Short mmCIF file of C-alpha atoms in Angstrom, two decimals:
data_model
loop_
_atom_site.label_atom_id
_atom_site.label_comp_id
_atom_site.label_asym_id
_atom_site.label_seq_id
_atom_site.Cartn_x
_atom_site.Cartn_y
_atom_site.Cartn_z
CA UNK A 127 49.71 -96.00 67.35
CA UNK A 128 50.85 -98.02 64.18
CA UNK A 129 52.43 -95.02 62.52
CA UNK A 130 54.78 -93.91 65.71
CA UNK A 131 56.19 -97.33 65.06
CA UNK A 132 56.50 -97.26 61.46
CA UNK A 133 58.33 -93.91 61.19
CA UNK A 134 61.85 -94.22 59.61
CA UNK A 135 61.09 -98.01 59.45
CA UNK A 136 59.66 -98.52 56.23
CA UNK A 137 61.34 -99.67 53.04
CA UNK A 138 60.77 -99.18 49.03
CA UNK A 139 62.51 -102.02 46.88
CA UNK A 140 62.31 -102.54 43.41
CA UNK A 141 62.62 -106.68 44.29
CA UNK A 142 64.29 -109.40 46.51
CA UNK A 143 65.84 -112.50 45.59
CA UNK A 144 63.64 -114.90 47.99
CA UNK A 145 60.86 -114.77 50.12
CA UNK A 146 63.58 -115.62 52.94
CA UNK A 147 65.48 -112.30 52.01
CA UNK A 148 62.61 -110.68 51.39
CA UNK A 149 61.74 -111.02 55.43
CA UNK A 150 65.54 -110.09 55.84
CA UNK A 151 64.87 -107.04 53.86
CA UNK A 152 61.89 -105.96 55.47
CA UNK A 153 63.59 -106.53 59.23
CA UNK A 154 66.56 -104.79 58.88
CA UNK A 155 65.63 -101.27 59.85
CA UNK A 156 64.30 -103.19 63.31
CA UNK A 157 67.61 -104.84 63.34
CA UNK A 158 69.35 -101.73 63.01
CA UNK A 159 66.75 -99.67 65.32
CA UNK A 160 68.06 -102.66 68.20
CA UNK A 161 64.17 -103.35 68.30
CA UNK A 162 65.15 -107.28 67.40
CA UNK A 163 68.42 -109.41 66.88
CA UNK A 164 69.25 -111.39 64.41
CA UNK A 165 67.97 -115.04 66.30
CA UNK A 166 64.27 -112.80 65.00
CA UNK A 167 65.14 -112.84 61.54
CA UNK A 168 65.64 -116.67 61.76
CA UNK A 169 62.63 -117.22 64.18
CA UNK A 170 60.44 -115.97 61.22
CA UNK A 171 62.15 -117.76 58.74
CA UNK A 172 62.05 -121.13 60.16
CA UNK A 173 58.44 -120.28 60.93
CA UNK A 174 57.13 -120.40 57.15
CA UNK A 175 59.54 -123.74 56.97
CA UNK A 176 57.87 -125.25 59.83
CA UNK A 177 54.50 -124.11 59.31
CA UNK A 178 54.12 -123.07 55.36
CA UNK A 179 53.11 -119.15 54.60
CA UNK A 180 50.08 -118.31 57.26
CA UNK A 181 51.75 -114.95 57.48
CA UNK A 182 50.52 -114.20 53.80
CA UNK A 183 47.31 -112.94 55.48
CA UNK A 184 45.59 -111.35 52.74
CA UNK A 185 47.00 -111.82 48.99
CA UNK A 186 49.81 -109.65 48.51
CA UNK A 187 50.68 -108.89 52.21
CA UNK A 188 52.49 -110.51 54.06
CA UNK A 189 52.92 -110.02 58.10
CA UNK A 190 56.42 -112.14 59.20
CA UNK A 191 56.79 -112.43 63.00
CA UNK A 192 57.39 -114.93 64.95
CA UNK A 193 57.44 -116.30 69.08
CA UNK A 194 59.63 -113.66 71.34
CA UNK A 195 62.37 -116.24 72.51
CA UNK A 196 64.96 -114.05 72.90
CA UNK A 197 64.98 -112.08 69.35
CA UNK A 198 62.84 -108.75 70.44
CA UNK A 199 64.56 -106.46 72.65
CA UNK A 200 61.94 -103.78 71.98
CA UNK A 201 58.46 -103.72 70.14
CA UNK A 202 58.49 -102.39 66.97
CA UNK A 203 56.99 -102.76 63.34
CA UNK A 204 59.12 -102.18 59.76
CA UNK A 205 57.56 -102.13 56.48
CA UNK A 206 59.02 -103.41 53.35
CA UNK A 207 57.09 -102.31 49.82
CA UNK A 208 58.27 -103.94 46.71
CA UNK A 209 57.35 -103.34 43.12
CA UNK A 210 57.78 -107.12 42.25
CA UNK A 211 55.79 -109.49 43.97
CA UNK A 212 58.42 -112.16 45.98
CA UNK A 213 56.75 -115.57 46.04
CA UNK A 214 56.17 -117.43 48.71
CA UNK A 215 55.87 -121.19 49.33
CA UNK A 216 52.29 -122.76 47.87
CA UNK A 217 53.05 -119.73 45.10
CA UNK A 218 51.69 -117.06 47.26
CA UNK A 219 53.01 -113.53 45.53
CA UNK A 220 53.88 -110.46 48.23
CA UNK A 221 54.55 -106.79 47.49
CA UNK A 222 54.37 -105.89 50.98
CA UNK A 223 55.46 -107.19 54.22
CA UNK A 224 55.39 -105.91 57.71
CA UNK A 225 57.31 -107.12 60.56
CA UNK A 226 56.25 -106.94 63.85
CA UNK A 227 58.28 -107.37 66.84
CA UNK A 228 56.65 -107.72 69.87
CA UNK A 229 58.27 -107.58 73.60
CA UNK A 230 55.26 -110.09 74.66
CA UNK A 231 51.90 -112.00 73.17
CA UNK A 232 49.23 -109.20 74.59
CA UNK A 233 51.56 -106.40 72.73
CA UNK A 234 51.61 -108.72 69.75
CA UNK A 235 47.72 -108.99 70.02
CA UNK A 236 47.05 -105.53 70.12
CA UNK A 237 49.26 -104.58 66.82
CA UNK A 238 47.83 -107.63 64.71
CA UNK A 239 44.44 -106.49 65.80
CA UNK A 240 45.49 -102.68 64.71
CA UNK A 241 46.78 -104.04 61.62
CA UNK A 242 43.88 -106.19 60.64
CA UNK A 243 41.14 -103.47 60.97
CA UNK A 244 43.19 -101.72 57.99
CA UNK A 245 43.50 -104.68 55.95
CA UNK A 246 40.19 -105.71 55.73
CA UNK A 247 39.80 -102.62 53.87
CA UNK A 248 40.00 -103.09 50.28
CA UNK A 249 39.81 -99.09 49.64
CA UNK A 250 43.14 -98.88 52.15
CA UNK A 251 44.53 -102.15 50.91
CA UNK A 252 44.77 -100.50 47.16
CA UNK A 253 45.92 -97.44 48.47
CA UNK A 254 48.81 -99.31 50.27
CA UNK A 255 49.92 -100.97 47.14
CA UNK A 256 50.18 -97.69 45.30
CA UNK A 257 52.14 -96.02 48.04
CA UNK A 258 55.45 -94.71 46.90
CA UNK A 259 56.62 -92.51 50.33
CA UNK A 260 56.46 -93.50 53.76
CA UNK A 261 54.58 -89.94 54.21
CA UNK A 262 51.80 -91.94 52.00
CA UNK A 263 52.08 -95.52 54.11
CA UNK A 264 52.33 -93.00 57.48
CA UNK A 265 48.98 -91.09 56.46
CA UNK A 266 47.06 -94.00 55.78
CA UNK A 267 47.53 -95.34 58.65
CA UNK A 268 46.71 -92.28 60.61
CA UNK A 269 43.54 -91.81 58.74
CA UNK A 270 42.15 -94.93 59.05
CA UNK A 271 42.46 -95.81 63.05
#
């Protein structure tokens, strides 16, 4: 289920200038898709102001989303990969993020909970962070739900 969503969504940077571009970056093909507008990108944003960086959820990954008020027009996830960690507030360093956009809280549910049953795999976890394709990220995925 997590691949069909990632496909043509997912991103390979060498770096970002901020953790706030850095959720920019790793939006944008959702942006462009028409999945979310940009009121999303700021939603997630002012999210790590308000509330510091929860969505570092294992070190080195990051998973930006935020409350549907308005920004998601149509669930999706994007992926963004980069090759030098961005750091986040309390000095939290991310190589890779993944957005998720969500059209309501059960859909939202049901992706985190996806998402978390990979990366509580440290075997997939290291494979992610050598990933250089998104035919790598997309097998992954596939193998391990």
């Amino acid at each position: 289920m997590l691949s069909s969503y990632l496909k043509g969504k997912i991103q390979f940077k060498e770096q970002v200038d901020s953790w706030e571009d850095s959720i920019k970056q790793a939006a944008l093909p959702l942006l462009e898709a028409g999945n979310i507008n940009p009121q999303y990108i700021d939603d997630m944003i002012n999210n790590v102001n308000e509330n510091g960086p929860y969505i570092v959820i294992v070190p080195g990954f990051a998973l930006p989303h935020a409350k549907n008020e308005g920004g998601v027009i149509k669930t999706g996830i994007s992926m963004l990969k980069l090759e030098q960690p961005v750091k986040y507030p309390e000095e939290k360093e991310v190589s890779i993020l993944m957005v998720l956009a969500a059209e309501d809280s059960e859909g939202h549910l049901d992706l985190i909970s996806d998402l978390s049953s990979l990366l509580v795999d440290d075997d997939i976890m290291e494979q992610f962070l050598n990933a250089s394709s998104e035919e790598e990220v997309i097998k992954l995925i596939d193998q391990a739900e």
